[in-house]
Tab-separated table of C-alpha atoms in Angstrom:
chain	number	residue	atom	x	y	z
L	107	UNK	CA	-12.256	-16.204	110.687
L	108	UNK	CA	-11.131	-15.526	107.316
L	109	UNK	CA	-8.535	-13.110	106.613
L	110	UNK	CA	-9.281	-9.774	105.425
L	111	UNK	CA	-9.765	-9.171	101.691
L	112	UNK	CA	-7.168	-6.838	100.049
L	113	UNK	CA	-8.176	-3.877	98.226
L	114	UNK	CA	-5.598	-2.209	96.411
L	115	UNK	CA	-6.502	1.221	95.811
L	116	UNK	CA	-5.055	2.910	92.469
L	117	UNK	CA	-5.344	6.342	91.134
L	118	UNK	CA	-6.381	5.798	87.544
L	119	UNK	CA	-5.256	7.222	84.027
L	120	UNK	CA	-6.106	7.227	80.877
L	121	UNK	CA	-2.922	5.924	79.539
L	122	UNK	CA	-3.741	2.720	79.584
L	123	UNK	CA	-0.069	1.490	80.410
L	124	UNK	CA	-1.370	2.720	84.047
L	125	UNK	CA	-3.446	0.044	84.833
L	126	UNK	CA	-1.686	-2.650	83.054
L	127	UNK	CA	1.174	-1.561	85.466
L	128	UNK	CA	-1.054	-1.556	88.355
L	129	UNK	CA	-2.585	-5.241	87.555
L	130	UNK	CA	0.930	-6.711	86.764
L	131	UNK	CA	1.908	-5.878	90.222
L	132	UNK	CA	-1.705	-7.686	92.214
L	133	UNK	CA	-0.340	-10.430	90.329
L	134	UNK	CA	2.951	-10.610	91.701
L	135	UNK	CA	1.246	-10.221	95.031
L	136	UNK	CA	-1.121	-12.907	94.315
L	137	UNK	CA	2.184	-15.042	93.522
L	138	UNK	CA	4.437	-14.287	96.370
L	139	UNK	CA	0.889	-14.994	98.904
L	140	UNK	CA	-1.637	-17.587	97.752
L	141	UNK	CA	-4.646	-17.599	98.677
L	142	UNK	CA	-5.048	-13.861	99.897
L	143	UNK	CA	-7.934	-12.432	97.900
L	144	UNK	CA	-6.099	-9.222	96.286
L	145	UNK	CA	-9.028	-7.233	94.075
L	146	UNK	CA	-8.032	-3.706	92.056
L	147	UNK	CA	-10.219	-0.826	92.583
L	148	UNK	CA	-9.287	2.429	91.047
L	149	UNK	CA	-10.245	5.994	91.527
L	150	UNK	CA	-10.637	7.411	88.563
L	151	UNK	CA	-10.604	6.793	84.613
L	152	UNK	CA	-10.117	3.172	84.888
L	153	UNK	CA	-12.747	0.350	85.704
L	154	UNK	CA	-13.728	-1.351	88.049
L	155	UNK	CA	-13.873	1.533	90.431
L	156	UNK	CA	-13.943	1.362	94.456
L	157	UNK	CA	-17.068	1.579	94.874
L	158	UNK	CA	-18.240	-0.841	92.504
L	159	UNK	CA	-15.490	-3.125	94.170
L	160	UNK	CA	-16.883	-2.625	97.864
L	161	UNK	CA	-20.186	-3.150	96.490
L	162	UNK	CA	-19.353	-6.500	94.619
L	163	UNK	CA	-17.459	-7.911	97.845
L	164	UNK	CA	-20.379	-6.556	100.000
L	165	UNK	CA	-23.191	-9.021	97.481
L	166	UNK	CA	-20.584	-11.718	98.217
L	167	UNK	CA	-21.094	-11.851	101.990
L	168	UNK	CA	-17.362	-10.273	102.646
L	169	UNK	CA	-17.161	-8.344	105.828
L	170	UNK	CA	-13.435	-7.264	106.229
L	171	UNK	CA	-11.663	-5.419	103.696
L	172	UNK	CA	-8.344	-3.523	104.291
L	173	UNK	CA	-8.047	-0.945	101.583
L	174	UNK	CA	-4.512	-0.535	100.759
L	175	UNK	CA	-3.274	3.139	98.636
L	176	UNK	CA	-0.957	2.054	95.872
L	177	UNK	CA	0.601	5.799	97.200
L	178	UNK	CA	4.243	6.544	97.825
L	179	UNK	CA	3.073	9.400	99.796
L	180	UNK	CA	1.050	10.230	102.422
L	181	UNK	CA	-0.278	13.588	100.371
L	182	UNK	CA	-4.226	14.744	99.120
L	183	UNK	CA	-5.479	11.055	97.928
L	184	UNK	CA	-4.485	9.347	101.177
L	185	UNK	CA	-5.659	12.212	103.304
L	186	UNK	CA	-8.940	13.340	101.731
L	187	UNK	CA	-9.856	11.423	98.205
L	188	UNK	CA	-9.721	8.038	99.520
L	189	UNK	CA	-11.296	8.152	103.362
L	190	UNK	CA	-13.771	10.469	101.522
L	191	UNK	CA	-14.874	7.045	98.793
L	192	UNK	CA	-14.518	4.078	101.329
L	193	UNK	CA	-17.042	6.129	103.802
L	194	UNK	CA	-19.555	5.399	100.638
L	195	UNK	CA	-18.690	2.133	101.298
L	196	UNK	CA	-22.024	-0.572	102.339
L	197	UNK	CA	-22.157	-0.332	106.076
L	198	UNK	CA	-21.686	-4.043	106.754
L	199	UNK	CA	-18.504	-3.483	105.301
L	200	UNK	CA	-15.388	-3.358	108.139
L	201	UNK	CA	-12.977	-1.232	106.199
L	202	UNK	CA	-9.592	-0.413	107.772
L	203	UNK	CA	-7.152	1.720	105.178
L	204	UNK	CA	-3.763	0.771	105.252
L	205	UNK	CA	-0.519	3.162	105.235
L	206	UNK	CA	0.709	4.608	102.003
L	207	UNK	CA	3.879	2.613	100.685
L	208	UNK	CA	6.407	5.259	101.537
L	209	UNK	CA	8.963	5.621	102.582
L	210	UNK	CA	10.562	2.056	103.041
L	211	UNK	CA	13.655	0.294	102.909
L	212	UNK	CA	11.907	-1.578	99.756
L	213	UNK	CA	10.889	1.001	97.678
L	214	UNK	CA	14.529	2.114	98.088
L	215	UNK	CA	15.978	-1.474	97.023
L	216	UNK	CA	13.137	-1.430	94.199
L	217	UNK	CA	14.784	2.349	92.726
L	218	UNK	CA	17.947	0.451	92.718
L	219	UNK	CA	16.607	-2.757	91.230
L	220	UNK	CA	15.477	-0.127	88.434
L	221	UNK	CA	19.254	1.635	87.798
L	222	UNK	CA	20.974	-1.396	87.578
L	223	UNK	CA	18.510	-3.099	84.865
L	224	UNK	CA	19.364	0.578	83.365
L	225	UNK	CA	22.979	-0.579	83.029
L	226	UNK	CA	24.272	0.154	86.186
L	227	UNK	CA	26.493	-1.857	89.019
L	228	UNK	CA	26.849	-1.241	92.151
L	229	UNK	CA	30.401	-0.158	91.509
L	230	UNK	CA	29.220	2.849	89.669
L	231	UNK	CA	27.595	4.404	92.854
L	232	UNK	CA	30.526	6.337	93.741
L	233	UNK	CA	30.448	8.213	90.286
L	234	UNK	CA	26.889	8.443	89.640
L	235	UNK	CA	24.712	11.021	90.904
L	236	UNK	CA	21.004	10.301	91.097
L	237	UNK	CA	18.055	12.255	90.479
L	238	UNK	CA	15.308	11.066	92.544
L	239	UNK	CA	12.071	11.869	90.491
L	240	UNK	CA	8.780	11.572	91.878
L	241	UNK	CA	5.044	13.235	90.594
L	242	UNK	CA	5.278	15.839	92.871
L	243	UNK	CA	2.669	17.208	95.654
L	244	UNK	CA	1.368	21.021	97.221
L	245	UNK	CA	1.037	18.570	100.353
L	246	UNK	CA	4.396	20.120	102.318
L	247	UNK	CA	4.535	16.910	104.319
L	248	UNK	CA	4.845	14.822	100.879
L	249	UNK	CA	7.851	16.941	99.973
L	250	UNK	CA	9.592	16.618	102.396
L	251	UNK	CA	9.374	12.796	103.164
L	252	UNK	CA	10.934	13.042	99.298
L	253	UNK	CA	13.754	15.029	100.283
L	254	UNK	CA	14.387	13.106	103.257
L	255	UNK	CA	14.388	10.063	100.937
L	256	UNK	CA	16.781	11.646	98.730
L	257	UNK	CA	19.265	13.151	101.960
L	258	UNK	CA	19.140	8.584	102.855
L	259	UNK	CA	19.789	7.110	99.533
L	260	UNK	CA	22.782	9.711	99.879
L	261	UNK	CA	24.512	8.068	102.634
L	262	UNK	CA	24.313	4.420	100.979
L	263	UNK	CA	27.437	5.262	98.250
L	264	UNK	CA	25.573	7.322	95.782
L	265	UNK	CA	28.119	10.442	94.755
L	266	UNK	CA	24.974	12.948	94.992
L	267	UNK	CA	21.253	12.221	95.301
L	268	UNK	CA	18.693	15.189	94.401
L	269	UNK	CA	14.719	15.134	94.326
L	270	UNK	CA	12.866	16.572	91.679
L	271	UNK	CA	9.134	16.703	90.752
L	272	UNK	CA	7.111	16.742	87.495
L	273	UNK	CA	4.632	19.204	89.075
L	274	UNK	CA	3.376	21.190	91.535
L	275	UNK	CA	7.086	21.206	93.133
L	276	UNK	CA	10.444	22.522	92.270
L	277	UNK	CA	13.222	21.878	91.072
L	278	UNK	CA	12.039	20.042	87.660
L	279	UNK	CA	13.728	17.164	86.476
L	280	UNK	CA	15.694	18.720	84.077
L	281	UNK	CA	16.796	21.199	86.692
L	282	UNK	CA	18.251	18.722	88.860
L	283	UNK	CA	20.131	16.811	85.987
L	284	UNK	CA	21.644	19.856	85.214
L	285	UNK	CA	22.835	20.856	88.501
L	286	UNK	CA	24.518	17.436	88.529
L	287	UNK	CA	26.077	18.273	85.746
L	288	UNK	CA	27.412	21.973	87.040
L	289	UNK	CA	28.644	19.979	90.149
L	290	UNK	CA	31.239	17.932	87.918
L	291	UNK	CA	29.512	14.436	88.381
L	292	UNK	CA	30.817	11.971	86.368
L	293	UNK	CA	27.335	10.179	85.900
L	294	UNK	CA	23.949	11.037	86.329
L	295	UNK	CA	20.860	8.767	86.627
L	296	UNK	CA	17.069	9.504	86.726
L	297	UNK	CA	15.048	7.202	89.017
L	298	UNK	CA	11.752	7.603	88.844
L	299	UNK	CA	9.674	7.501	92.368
L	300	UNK	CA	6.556	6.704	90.410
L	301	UNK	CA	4.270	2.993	90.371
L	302	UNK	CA	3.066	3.292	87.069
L	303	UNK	CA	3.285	5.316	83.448
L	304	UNK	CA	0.859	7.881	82.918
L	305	UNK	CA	1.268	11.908	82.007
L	306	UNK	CA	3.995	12.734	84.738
L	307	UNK	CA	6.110	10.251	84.502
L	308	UNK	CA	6.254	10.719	81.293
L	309	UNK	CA	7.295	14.309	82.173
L	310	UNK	CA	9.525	12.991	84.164
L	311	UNK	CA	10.970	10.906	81.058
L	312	UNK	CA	11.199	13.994	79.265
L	313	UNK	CA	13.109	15.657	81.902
L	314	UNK	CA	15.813	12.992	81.745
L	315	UNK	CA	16.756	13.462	78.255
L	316	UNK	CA	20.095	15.323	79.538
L	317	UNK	CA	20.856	12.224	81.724
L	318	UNK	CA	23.555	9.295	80.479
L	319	UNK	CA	20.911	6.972	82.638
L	320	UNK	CA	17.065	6.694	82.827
L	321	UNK	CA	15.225	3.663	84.833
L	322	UNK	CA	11.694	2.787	84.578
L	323	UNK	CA	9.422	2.799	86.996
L	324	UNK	CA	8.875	1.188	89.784
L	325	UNK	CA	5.821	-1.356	88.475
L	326	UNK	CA	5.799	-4.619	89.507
L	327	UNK	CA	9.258	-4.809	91.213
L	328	UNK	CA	9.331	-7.922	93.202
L	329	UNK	CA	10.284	-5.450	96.565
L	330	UNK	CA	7.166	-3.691	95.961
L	331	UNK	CA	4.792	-6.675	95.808
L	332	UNK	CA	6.715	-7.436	99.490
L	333	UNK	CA	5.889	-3.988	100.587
L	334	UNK	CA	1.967	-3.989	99.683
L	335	UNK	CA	1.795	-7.430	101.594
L	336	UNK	CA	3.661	-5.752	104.804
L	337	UNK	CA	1.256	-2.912	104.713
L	338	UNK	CA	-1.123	-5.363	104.317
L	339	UNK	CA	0.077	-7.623	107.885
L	340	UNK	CA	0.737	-4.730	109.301
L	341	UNK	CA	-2.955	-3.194	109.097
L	342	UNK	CA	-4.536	-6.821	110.028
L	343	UNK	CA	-1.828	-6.527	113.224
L	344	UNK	CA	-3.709	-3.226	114.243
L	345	UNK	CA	-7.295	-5.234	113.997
L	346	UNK	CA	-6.171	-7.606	115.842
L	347	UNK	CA	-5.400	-5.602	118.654
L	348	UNK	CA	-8.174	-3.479	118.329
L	349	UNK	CA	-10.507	-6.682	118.692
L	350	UNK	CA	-8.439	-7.624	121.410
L	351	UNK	CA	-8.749	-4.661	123.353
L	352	UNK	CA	-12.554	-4.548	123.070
L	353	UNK	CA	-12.996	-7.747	124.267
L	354	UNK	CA	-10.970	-6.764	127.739
């Protein structure tokens, strides 16, 4: 049987440095796993779509497709937008959605992969608080996986790690660089708990402007590509069993 194709679900933007962010990082996970079939659908603004993904895969005689959400959270899109388009999906399509990419041990070595291209070391930890910046959420469950993000990247050296969001959340960037500041840190960094550009992390750019240190995104950091391929195993794991226990 062959393996499962993988579907990475994006959200879409009309900046188009979105999608080129989202396709350098299917390559990377093309790269570090040959021969898995990785396609791109997104959900809005960008082509192709999902739909017009399942339905190409679907002409093509493919049967198994694990839709993965290029999400950090577990907030609206995972919950409601994306069950809501692969139930659209051609019926002789098997289509299992994978867990968001949050949180995880990666995405945390990924944010530091990000402030040390910045110019940081890992000697600097000690003096150098960090804002940890992400889009933001009304989900209450999204929130507070950030904070609890922010409350671990604490305890690895960092003098002072604070979340912030560029909407729907507070405090604001800015806000949190500032109370750095009124704290007496030496150093403060923005990371940016975002995949791609687009309209809030740019907010989330602009928000920075107080800060001696501002990484980019996330994007194609090798640690991500690593994560999308264990959400990947992990969801074919779950199949597995799942066949297994219908056949006892």
């Amino acid at each position: 049987m062959s393996a499962p194709v993988l579907l990475v679900v994006a959200h879409g933007s009309r900046d188009p440095r979105h999608a080129a962010t989202v396709r350098a990082l299917v390559r990377r996970v093309r790269l570090q796993r040959p021969g898995l079939r990785v396609e791109t659908g997104f959900l809005d603004f960008n082509s192709p779509s999902v739909p017009e993904v399942l339905e190409s895969l679907d002409a093509e005689g493919v049967r198994d497709v694990i839709a993965l959400p290029l999400l950090l959270t577990r907030a609206f899109h995972a919950k409601s937008d994306i069950p809501a388009v692969l139930a659209q999906a051609p019926p002789r399509l098997r289509i299992r959605q994978a867990a968001v990419l949050g949180p995880s041990p990666l995405l945390r070595a990924a944010l530091e992969r990000r402030l040390y291209e910045a110019g940081l070391t890992p000697a600097d930890k000690s003096s150098t608080g960090v804002v940890l910046a992400s889009a933001g959420s009304s989900d209450p469950e999204a929130i507070a996986v950030i904070a609890e993000i922010a409350r671990e990247w604490r305890h690895t050296g960092w003098c002072a790690v604070r979340p912030a969001f560029a909407s729907a959340s507070l405090p604001r960037t800015e806000d949190a660089v500032r109370e750095l500041r009124e704290l007496g840190v030496r150093r403060v960094a923005v990371a940016p708990y975002v995949i791609a550009p687009g309209f809030l992390p740019d907010r989330i750019d602009r928000g920075a402007a107080e800060a001696d240190v501002l990484a980019r995104v996330l994007g194609p950091a090798p640690e991500v590509a690593r994560l999308l391929l264990r959400r990947y195993d992990e969801s074919c794991a779950v199949g597995r069993v799942a066949r297994v226990l219908a056949l006892a």
